Structure formats: C-alpha cells, structure tokens
Coordinates of C-alpha atoms in Angstrom, one line a residue:
X4 CA 89.4 58.9 101.0
X5 CA 90.1 61.6 98.2
X6 CA 93.8 63.2 98.7
X7 CA 94.6 66.7 98.0
X8 CA 97.9 68.8 98.4
X9 CA 95.9 71.5 99.6
X10 CA 92.3 71.9 101.1
X11 CA 90.8 75.3 101.3
X12 CA 88.1 75.9 103.8
X13 CA 86.1 79.0 102.8
X14 CA 85.8 80.4 99.4
X15 CA 85.7 84.0 100.3
X16 CA 88.6 86.4 98.8
X17 CA 91.3 85.0 100.9
X18 CA 90.5 81.4 100.2
X19 CA 89.6 82.0 96.5
X20 CA 92.9 83.9 96.2
X21 CA 94.9 80.9 97.5
X22 CA 93.2 78.5 95.8
X23 CA 94.0 79.9 92.5
X24 CA 97.5 80.6 93.2
X25 CA 98.1 77.2 94.3
X26 CA 96.3 75.5 91.2
X27 CA 98.4 77.4 88.8
X28 CA 101.4 76.6 90.6
X29 CA 100.6 72.8 90.1
X30 CA 98.8 71.8 93.4
X31 CA 96.0 69.5 93.6
X32 CA 93.4 71.9 95.4
X33 CA 90.0 71.2 96.9
X34 CA 88.2 74.3 98.0
X35 CA 85.1 73.6 100.5
X36 CA 82.6 76.6 100.5
X37 CA 79.4 76.0 102.7
X38 CA 77.3 79.1 101.6
X39 CA 78.6 81.2 98.3
X40 CA 81.7 81.7 96.6
X41 CA 83.1 85.1 97.0
X42 CA 82.2 85.0 100.9
X43 CA 80.6 88.1 102.8
X44 CA 82.3 90.5 100.7
X45 CA 80.8 89.7 97.5
X46 CA 77.5 88.3 98.6
X47 CA 76.1 90.5 101.4
X48 CA 79.2 93.0 102.2
X49 CA 81.2 95.0 100.5
X50 CA 80.0 94.8 96.9
X51 CA 76.0 95.1 97.3
X52 CA 76.9 98.1 99.7
X53 CA 79.1 99.8 97.0
X54 CA 76.4 99.1 94.5
X55 CA 73.7 100.9 96.9
X56 CA 76.1 103.7 97.4
X57 CA 76.6 104.2 94.0
X58 CA 73.1 104.4 93.3
X59 CA 72.7 107.3 95.6
X60 CA 76.0 109.1 94.8
X61 CA 74.6 111.5 92.2
X62 CA 72.3 112.7 95.0
X63 CA 75.2 113.9 96.9
X64 CA 76.8 115.6 94.1
X65 CA 73.4 117.4 93.4
X66 CA 73.0 118.3 96.9
X67 CA 76.4 120.0 96.9
X68 CA 75.7 121.8 93.6
X69 CA 72.5 123.0 95.1
X70 CA 74.2 124.5 97.8
X71 CA 76.3 126.6 95.3
X72 CA 73.1 127.6 93.5
X73 CA 74.5 126.3 90.5
X74 CA 72.1 123.2 89.7
X75 CA 68.6 122.1 90.8
X76 CA 66.4 119.2 90.4
X77 CA 65.9 116.0 91.9
X78 CA 67.0 112.1 91.5
X79 CA 64.8 109.3 92.2
X80 CA 66.4 105.7 92.9
X81 CA 64.3 102.6 91.9
X82 CA 64.9 100.4 94.9
X83 CA 63.2 97.6 93.5
X84 CA 65.3 97.7 90.0
X85 CA 68.4 98.4 92.3
X86 CA 67.8 95.3 94.4
X87 CA 67.6 93.2 91.3
X88 CA 70.5 94.7 89.6
X89 CA 72.8 93.8 93.0
X90 CA 71.2 90.0 92.9
X91 CA 72.3 89.6 89.0
X92 CA 75.6 91.3 89.4
X93 CA 76.3 89.5 92.6
X94 CA 75.1 86.1 91.5
X95 CA 77.1 86.4 87.8
X96 CA 80.1 87.3 89.7
X97 CA 80.3 84.3 91.9
X98 CA 79.3 82.1 89.1
X99 CA 82.3 83.6 87.2
X100 CA 84.5 82.9 90.0
X101 CA 83.8 79.5 90.6
X102 CA 84.3 78.9 86.7
X103 CA 87.5 80.5 86.7
X104 CA 88.6 78.3 89.6
X105 CA 87.4 75.2 87.9
X106 CA 89.2 75.9 84.8
X107 CA 92.5 76.4 86.9
X108 CA 91.8 72.8 88.0
X109 CA 90.2 73.6 91.5
X110 CA 87.9 71.0 92.8
X111 CA 84.9 72.9 94.2
X112 CA 82.7 71.1 96.9
X113 CA 79.4 72.6 98.1
X114 CA 79.3 71.7 101.8
X115 CA 80.3 72.4 105.2
X116 CA 83.8 71.4 106.4
X117 CA 85.3 70.2 109.6
X118 CA 88.9 69.4 110.4
X119 CA 88.9 66.0 112.2
X120 CA 92.8 66.1 112.5
X121 CA 95.8 68.0 111.0
X122 CA 95.7 66.5 107.6
X123 CA 92.0 65.3 107.7
X124 CA 88.6 67.2 106.8
X125 CA 85.0 66.0 106.8
X126 CA 82.7 67.6 104.6
X127 CA 78.9 67.5 104.9
X128 CA 77.9 68.3 101.5
X129 CA 74.9 70.2 100.4
X130 CA 73.0 67.2 98.8
X131 CA 73.1 65.5 102.4
X132 CA 76.1 63.2 101.6
X133 CA 79.5 63.4 103.1
X134 CA 83.0 62.9 102.1
X135 CA 86.5 62.5 103.5
X136 CA 89.4 64.6 102.3
X137 CA 93.2 63.9 102.9
X138 CA 95.6 67.1 102.9
X139 CA 99.0 67.5 103.2
X140 CA 98.1 71.4 104.0
X141 CA 94.9 72.9 105.0
X142 CA 93.9 76.5 104.8
X143 CA 91.1 77.8 107.3
X144 CA 89.4 80.7 105.4
X145 CA 86.3 80.8 107.0
X146 CA 85.3 84.5 107.6
X147 CA 83.4 86.1 110.0
X148 CA 79.8 87.1 111.0
X149 CA 78.2 89.9 112.4
X150 CA 78.7 90.1 116.0
X151 CA 76.2 91.1 118.8
X152 CA 76.1 92.2 122.5
X153 CA 73.7 90.4 125.0
X154 CA 70.3 92.0 124.8
X155 CA 70.8 93.6 121.5
X156 CA 71.0 90.5 119.2
X157 CA 69.1 90.9 115.9
X158 CA 65.6 89.3 115.8
X159 CA 65.4 89.7 112.0
X160 CA 62.2 91.5 112.6
X161 CA 62.7 95.0 113.4
X162 CA 66.0 94.4 114.7
X163 CA 68.5 93.6 111.8
X164 CA 72.1 92.4 110.9
X165 CA 73.8 93.8 108.0
X166 CA 73.0 91.0 105.8
X167 CA 69.2 91.7 106.7
X168 CA 69.4 95.5 105.7
X169 CA 70.9 94.7 102.6
X170 CA 68.2 92.4 101.4
X171 CA 65.4 94.7 103.1
X172 CA 62.4 94.8 100.6
X173 CA 61.5 98.5 101.1
X174 CA 63.0 101.8 102.6
X175 CA 62.1 102.1 106.1
X176 CA 60.6 105.5 107.2
X177 CA 63.2 105.8 110.1
X178 CA 66.4 103.8 111.2
X179 CA 68.7 103.5 114.0
X180 CA 72.0 102.7 113.3
X181 CA 74.1 100.9 116.2
X182 CA 77.7 101.6 115.7
X183 CA 79.5 103.9 113.7
X184 CA 82.2 101.9 112.3
X185 CA 82.3 101.2 108.1
X186 CA 79.2 99.3 108.0
X187 CA 77.1 101.5 110.3
X188 CA 78.5 104.8 108.5
X189 CA 77.9 103.5 105.1
X190 CA 74.3 101.9 105.9
X191 CA 73.5 105.1 107.3
X192 CA 74.5 107.1 104.5
X193 CA 72.6 105.0 102.0
X194 CA 69.3 105.1 103.7
X195 CA 69.5 108.7 104.3
X196 CA 70.2 109.1 100.8
X197 CA 66.9 107.3 100.2
X198 CA 64.6 109.2 102.6
X199 CA 64.9 107.5 105.8
X200 CA 65.4 109.4 109.0
X201 CA 68.6 108.1 110.4
X202 CA 69.9 108.3 113.8
X203 CA 73.4 106.8 114.8
X204 CA 74.3 105.8 118.1
X205 CA 77.9 104.8 119.0
X206 CA 79.2 104.0 122.5
X207 CA 82.8 105.7 122.0
X208 CA 83.3 109.3 122.3
X209 CA 83.0 109.9 118.6
X210 CA 81.7 108.1 115.0
X211 CA 84.6 106.3 113.2
X212 CA 86.0 105.4 116.5
X213 CA 89.1 103.4 114.9
X214 CA 90.3 107.1 113.6
X215 CA 91.5 110.0 115.3
X216 CA 89.0 112.2 117.6
X217 CA 89.3 115.2 114.9
X218 CA 88.2 113.2 111.9
X219 CA 85.4 111.4 113.7
X220 CA 84.2 114.6 115.2
X221 CA 84.3 116.3 111.8
X222 CA 82.4 113.4 110.2
X223 CA 79.4 113.7 112.8
X224 CA 79.2 117.7 112.2
X225 CA 79.4 117.0 108.3
X226 CA 76.8 114.0 108.5
X227 CA 74.6 116.3 110.7
X228 CA 74.3 118.7 107.6
X229 CA 73.0 115.6 105.8
X230 CA 70.2 115.2 108.4
X231 CA 71.7 112.3 110.0
X232 CA 71.6 112.4 113.8
X233 CA 74.7 111.3 115.9
X234 CA 74.6 110.3 119.3
X235 CA 78.3 109.4 120.8
X236 CA 79.5 108.6 124.1
X237 CA 76.5 106.6 125.2
X238 CA 76.1 103.1 125.7
X239 CA 73.0 101.3 124.6
X240 CA 71.4 98.9 127.1
X241 CA 69.0 97.2 125.1
X242 CA 67.3 96.7 121.9
X243 CA 64.1 94.7 120.7
X244 CA 61.2 94.7 118.4
X245 CA 58.1 96.0 120.2
X246 CA 54.8 96.5 118.7
X247 CA 56.5 96.1 115.3
X248 CA 59.0 98.9 115.9
X249 CA 62.7 98.9 117.1
X250 CA 63.3 100.1 120.6
X251 CA 66.4 101.2 121.6
X252 CA 67.1 101.9 125.3
X253 CA 70.3 104.1 126.2
X254 CA 72.4 103.9 129.1
X255 CA 71.2 107.6 130.0
X256 CA 67.7 106.9 130.3
X257 CA 67.0 107.9 126.8
X258 CA 64.6 105.6 124.3
X259 CA 64.7 105.6 120.8
X260 CA 62.2 104.1 118.4
X261 CA 62.3 103.7 114.6
X262 CA 60.9 101.4 112.0
X263 CA 64.1 99.2 111.7
X264 CA 67.4 98.9 113.7
X265 CA 70.7 97.9 112.3
X266 CA 73.1 96.2 114.6
X267 CA 76.6 97.2 113.2
X268 CA 78.9 96.5 116.4
X269 CA 81.8 94.5 114.7
X270 CA 82.4 91.0 113.7
X271 CA 83.1 87.6 115.4
X272 CA 85.1 84.8 113.7
X273 CA 83.5 81.6 112.0
X274 CA 85.4 79.4 114.1
X275 CA 82.6 77.3 115.9
X276 CA 82.4 73.9 114.4
X277 CA 85.4 74.1 111.9
X278 CA 87.5 71.7 114.2
X279 CA 90.5 74.2 114.2
X280 CA 91.4 72.6 117.5
X281 CA 91.3 69.1 116.3
X282 CA 93.7 70.2 113.5
X283 CA 96.2 71.5 116.4
X284 CA 95.1 75.2 116.3
X285 CA 94.9 77.4 119.3
X286 CA 91.9 79.7 119.6
X287 CA 92.0 83.0 121.3
X288 CA 89.9 84.8 123.8
X289 CA 87.6 86.1 121.1
X290 CA 87.7 83.0 119.0
X291 CA 90.3 84.1 116.5
X292 CA 92.7 81.5 115.4
X293 CA 96.3 82.0 116.7
X294 CA 98.9 82.2 113.9
X295 CA 102.7 82.8 113.7
X296 CA 104.8 85.1 111.6
X297 CA 103.9 82.9 108.6
X298 CA 100.3 82.6 109.4
X299 CA 100.7 79.1 110.4
X300 CA 98.3 77.9 113.1
X301 CA 99.7 74.3 113.3
X302 CA 102.4 72.3 111.4
X303 CA 100.0 71.7 108.6
X304 CA 97.2 74.4 108.9
X305 CA 97.3 78.1 108.1
X306 CA 94.5 80.5 108.9
X307 CA 93.8 83.7 106.9
X308 CA 91.5 86.5 106.9
X309 CA 89.1 87.3 109.3
X310 CA 89.4 84.1 110.9
X311 CA 92.9 84.9 112.4
X312 CA 92.0 88.6 113.4
X313 CA 94.8 90.4 112.5
X314 CA 92.8 93.0 109.9
X315 CA 89.2 92.3 109.1
X316 CA 89.1 93.7 105.7
X317 CA 88.7 91.8 102.4
X318 CA 91.8 92.8 100.8
X319 CA 93.7 92.2 103.8
X320 CA 92.3 88.4 103.4
X321 CA 93.2 88.3 99.7
X322 CA 96.7 89.6 100.3
X323 CA 97.3 86.8 103.0
X324 CA 95.9 84.3 100.8
X325 CA 98.5 85.0 98.1
X326 CA 101.2 85.1 100.7
X327 CA 100.4 81.5 101.9
X328 CA 99.9 80.2 98.7
X329 CA 103.3 81.3 97.9
X330 CA 104.6 80.1 101.1
X331 CA 103.1 76.5 100.4
X332 CA 104.9 76.8 97.0
X333 CA 108.1 77.7 98.1
X334 CA 108.3 80.9 96.4
X335 CA 108.4 83.1 99.3
X336 CA 109.9 81.8 102.6
X337 CA 110.1 85.0 104.5
X338 CA 107.9 86.1 107.3
X339 CA 104.3 87.6 106.4
X340 CA 104.4 91.5 106.1
X341 CA 101.5 93.3 105.5
X342 CA 103.0 96.9 104.9
X343 CA 100.6 99.7 106.0
X344 CA 97.1 98.3 105.5
X345 CA 94.6 100.7 103.7
X346 CA 91.2 101.1 104.9
X347 CA 88.3 103.1 103.5
X348 CA 84.6 103.9 104.5
X349 CA 82.5 104.9 101.4
X350 CA 79.6 106.9 100.7
X351 CA 78.7 110.6 100.0
X352 CA 81.4 111.6 102.7
X353 CA 84.2 108.9 102.9
X354 CA 87.4 108.1 105.0
X355 CA 90.6 107.0 103.9
X356 CA 93.7 106.0 105.8
X357 CA 97.2 104.2 105.5
X358 CA 99.3 103.5 108.2
X359 CA 98.6 104.7 111.8
X360 CA 96.8 107.4 113.6
X361 CA 97.7 110.0 115.9
X362 CA 97.0 108.1 118.9
X363 CA 98.5 105.1 117.7
X364 CA 101.7 107.1 117.0
X365 CA 101.7 108.7 120.3
X366 CA 101.5 105.4 122.1
X367 CA 104.6 104.3 120.0
X368 CA 106.6 107.2 122.0
X369 CA 108.8 109.7 120.5
X370 CA 107.9 112.9 118.7
X371 CA 105.0 113.1 116.9
X372 CA 103.6 115.8 114.5
X373 CA 100.5 116.4 112.4
X374 CA 100.0 118.6 109.1
X375 CA 96.8 119.0 107.6
X376 CA 95.4 120.5 104.3
X377 CA 91.8 121.4 103.8
X378 CA 89.8 120.3 100.7
X379 CA 88.5 123.7 100.3
X380 CA 91.7 124.6 98.5
X381 CA 91.5 122.0 95.9
X382 CA 89.9 122.7 92.8
X383 CA 88.5 119.3 91.9
X384 CA 86.8 119.2 95.6
X385 CA 85.3 122.8 94.8
X386 CA 84.3 121.3 91.2
X387 CA 82.3 118.4 92.7
X388 CA 80.0 120.7 95.0
X389 CA 81.4 119.6 98.5
X390 CA 84.9 120.8 99.6
X391 CA 84.2 119.6 103.3
X392 CA 87.1 117.8 104.9
X393 CA 90.7 117.4 105.0
X394 CA 93.8 115.4 104.2
X395 CA 95.9 114.6 107.3
X396 CA 99.5 113.6 107.7
X397 CA 101.1 111.8 110.8
X398 CA 104.8 112.0 111.4
X399 CA 106.7 109.9 113.9
X400 CA 110.2 110.8 115.0
X401 CA 110.3 112.7 111.5
X402 CA 109.3 109.8 109.3
X403 CA 105.8 109.5 107.6
X404 CA 103.7 107.1 109.4
X405 CA 100.2 107.7 108.3
X406 CA 98.0 109.4 106.1
X407 CA 94.3 109.7 106.5
X408 CA 91.4 111.7 104.6
X409 CA 87.9 112.8 105.1
X410 CA 85.6 114.2 102.5
X411 CA 83.9 113.6 99.1
X412 CA 85.9 111.0 96.9
X413 CA 88.7 110.6 99.0
X414 CA 88.7 106.7 98.9
X415 CA 90.3 107.6 95.3
X416 CA 93.4 108.8 97.3
X417 CA 94.1 105.5 99.1
X418 CA 96.7 103.9 96.7
X419 CA 98.6 107.0 96.1
X420 CA 98.9 107.6 100.1
X421 CA 100.1 104.1 100.5
X422 CA 102.6 104.5 97.6
X423 CA 103.9 107.8 99.1
X424 CA 103.8 106.0 102.6
X425 CA 106.0 103.1 101.4
X426 CA 108.4 105.2 99.8
X427 CA 108.7 108.1 102.3
X428 CA 108.0 110.4 99.6
X429 CA 108.4 113.6 101.6
X430 CA 110.9 116.4 101.6
X431 CA 113.0 116.4 98.7
X432 CA 112.3 112.9 97.7
X433 CA 108.4 114.2 97.1
X434 CA 109.9 115.8 94.0
X435 CA 110.0 112.3 92.4
X436 CA 106.1 112.6 92.3
X437 CA 104.5 114.9 89.7
X438 CA 101.0 115.4 90.5
X439 CA 98.8 115.9 88.1
X440 CA 96.4 119.2 87.8
X441 CA 93.9 119.6 88.6
X442 CA 93.3 116.3 90.9
X443 CA 92.2 115.4 94.3
X444 CA 95.6 114.0 94.6
X445 CA 97.0 117.3 94.9
X446 CA 95.7 117.5 98.7
X447 CA 98.0 114.6 99.5
X448 CA 100.9 116.8 98.1
X449 CA 99.6 119.8 100.0
X450 CA 99.4 118.0 103.4
X451 CA 102.8 116.7 102.9
X452 CA 104.2 120.0 102.6
X453 CA 101.8 121.6 105.1
X454 CA 103.4 123.1 108.5
X455 CA 103.5 120.2 111.2
X456 CA 102.3 120.6 114.4
X457 CA 103.8 118.9 117.4
X458 CA 100.8 117.0 119.3
X459 CA 101.0 115.3 122.9
X460 CA 99.0 112.6 124.6

C-alpha cells in the first residue's frame, strides 16, 4: 500500500491548489483525478465559455456604436476555428497544470478514487489496474455536475447540458435556455450573438434569480433589446426531443419548440460513489458533504469546493483549497472565513456582485438603505457604445454590506468593489481611494456617494 501525507481526490481548482501548497510545504501528496486536470472550470465550464464570449464581444461593441451612429460594419466569427482554439488552449493549460504539480513532487494518479476508510483510498486506474493508498489526511474535492429536474433530463440529442452545449458542432437556428443563472445567461448571450433565436425560461420571478429583482428585471429588458426573449415566473413541466426538435411544455399551457434546448438549472455534487460515508463524513439532504468551521468533514477528512455546497464557484474552491492546505501544514489555525465572495456573470451584458443583496440585508433585520449610480453618467461606459445599467450599493445598519452592478464590462469592477467592501471605504474613509479618470471604476465612487433610499420588505 502506497502511503502519503495527503491524498487529494479531484483535480479541479480547489484540489490542484491544495496539492500544490502542500507539496511546497514538504508533504508527500497524491492527487487522484478521474477525468481531466483543471476540473469542470477549465475543461467544460468557466474557461471555454469565456473564450466563446470573448470571440463575440466585438459584436456587442459594434452594436452599441451602430446605435450611436458612429460606426457600422459586420463581424463574422469562424465557429469551427473558435472551437479548435478552445480545445488547444484547454488541453495545453491542463497539461501545464499537470507538469507544474509533478515538478512540485505531487504524485498524479489517473483514476477513480473511493474512500474505504478514514485513512484509506482505493483507486481504479484508467488502465484497469487498481491500487490502495494510505493517507494521514484526505481532501475531497470532487466538484459537481449539471443538475436536472424529473422529466427534463438532457438526452444529449436536442436536449443538452452545458458540457454538450460547449461542444456542439454547429450553431443551432433556435435555442431554448431553461434556467437564467450564470450558465444560462452566458450561453444565451453567446448563441444569440452567433445568430440563434434564443428564448430564456426561468421559473423564478426574474432572470438572475440570486440577485435583487431590480437588477434581474433590468437585465431582462436589456436582453430583450438584443433579441433574446425572456419568459419568467412560469415553471416548465417537461422537456424532450420530439421529431428531432426540443419541445418544452410550460405550466401555463404554452409549448415552445427549438432546434436545441439547454438545461441550466443548477449543479449537483459528485458525492455518489466516492465513499465519503466510509471515511466518516455525513451527507446533507441534497448530497453535499457536511463540514465544520475548518472545512473538516471527519477527523482526517476535509471537503472543499462545490462538494460541500457552501459556494459553487471555482475561485471559492481555490480559496478553500488554499485554506485547507495551510490548515494541514499548521500555518493557519483559525476557522475558515471566506469574506465577501465575489461573483460575476459575463457577456455583452454583465453582472457583478460582492457581499449581500438588498433581500438578504432585509432578512437580517435593521435599517437597510440602497444607493445607485447609472452608468450613463460614466464616460468610459459611453465611450464603449453601451451605457445601460447601474451600480448599486446596499447598506445595512449604516455599514457597507454589498455592491452590485449591471452593464457592459462591469465584471472588471469586482476586485475594486471587494476591496472597498472589506475596508469599509465610505464617507471620509473613501478619500483614501483616488479613482483614476476616466475609468469605469468611477461608477463605484458615484454609487458610494449617491443619495440613499430606505427600503423595506
């Protein structure tokens, strides 16, 4: 039996980060990955999607400038060439990640790992062989996969999941997107730009359902101007491939048909078959692994990233992986604290948020006020041809509690917003920041100094 200080199960952002830090700290580390290093984010999630959106970004800029009557023309994206570029980039980045981990001394094992005890892992390798690993510590970092509702599961024909959608060989003439979270909105943006007739269906009252209603409603209005149809507040009852087409039935009796449909209704953890319970872990109702304040799921087991269900974002997994590695090394003994987790939706229209929403602030009790600055007053937003949207600041009991934004390029505000929130830079303290002019960042300054309005539930 091979013995290691730490066995990491899952080579996504969290697992890879933890393995690298532990190896640099002198630990003997094995990382077991069954599919591809880099996880969903690199191989069939965040990175391929952003490369798609990057290719169509000039179309959005041109559309805005055409509306201002200062430019005209056309931009054609070579879809086949774009897909080949994505495949090369993803493969090269995954290989580079593997090489860097090996250079640090991490033992990489290509196979599926199952915990057989609190300190034992059985691996069925890709070549058909198996091996047993002994570990002082185990880190579960298996990530998540696309979720589906009964009667709406992807059949990988006309009804697709996000992985299918990223690898589709041709742009569909029409597309139904079920779910208006980050994945659904970003896919809708890309395929709309490529010429698909796109309809988004969201059961919640507004698109971007994890954000405040004013942001989601404005997003839907602006999406409508780009040609995307948004249907909200209506549940879907069934989705299937019928005669080669995707057919979606809605609760109100409507039926939608398109060449393809994307199911983007969330994620589910990859805890089935990993043997978490054999290692002493407890699974919660939806299959996520229960962890304590140090991200420990059992005395010798940690669970990080999507698999623990705290925050299903790649950078959250990486942050947790860094913490757990330092906790094992003994260089960080305090409880895990994520701080305000930044989140973004990308595309020709973007969403950024750090901290809590107005709705969440109201749920905490106490006075809640909100201030806004419209992007139309920002020179850089105007220069880019699309000054739609706004920056919004949420105050709770007089303290800066959340910053959100909607509009072109607002994802670039996320780090500055996080620093402003962490440092509680408002009022007199805001003078410590000198905002360069002209920048989109000035919209943050404007929102922080804008008049506040009291809101109630």
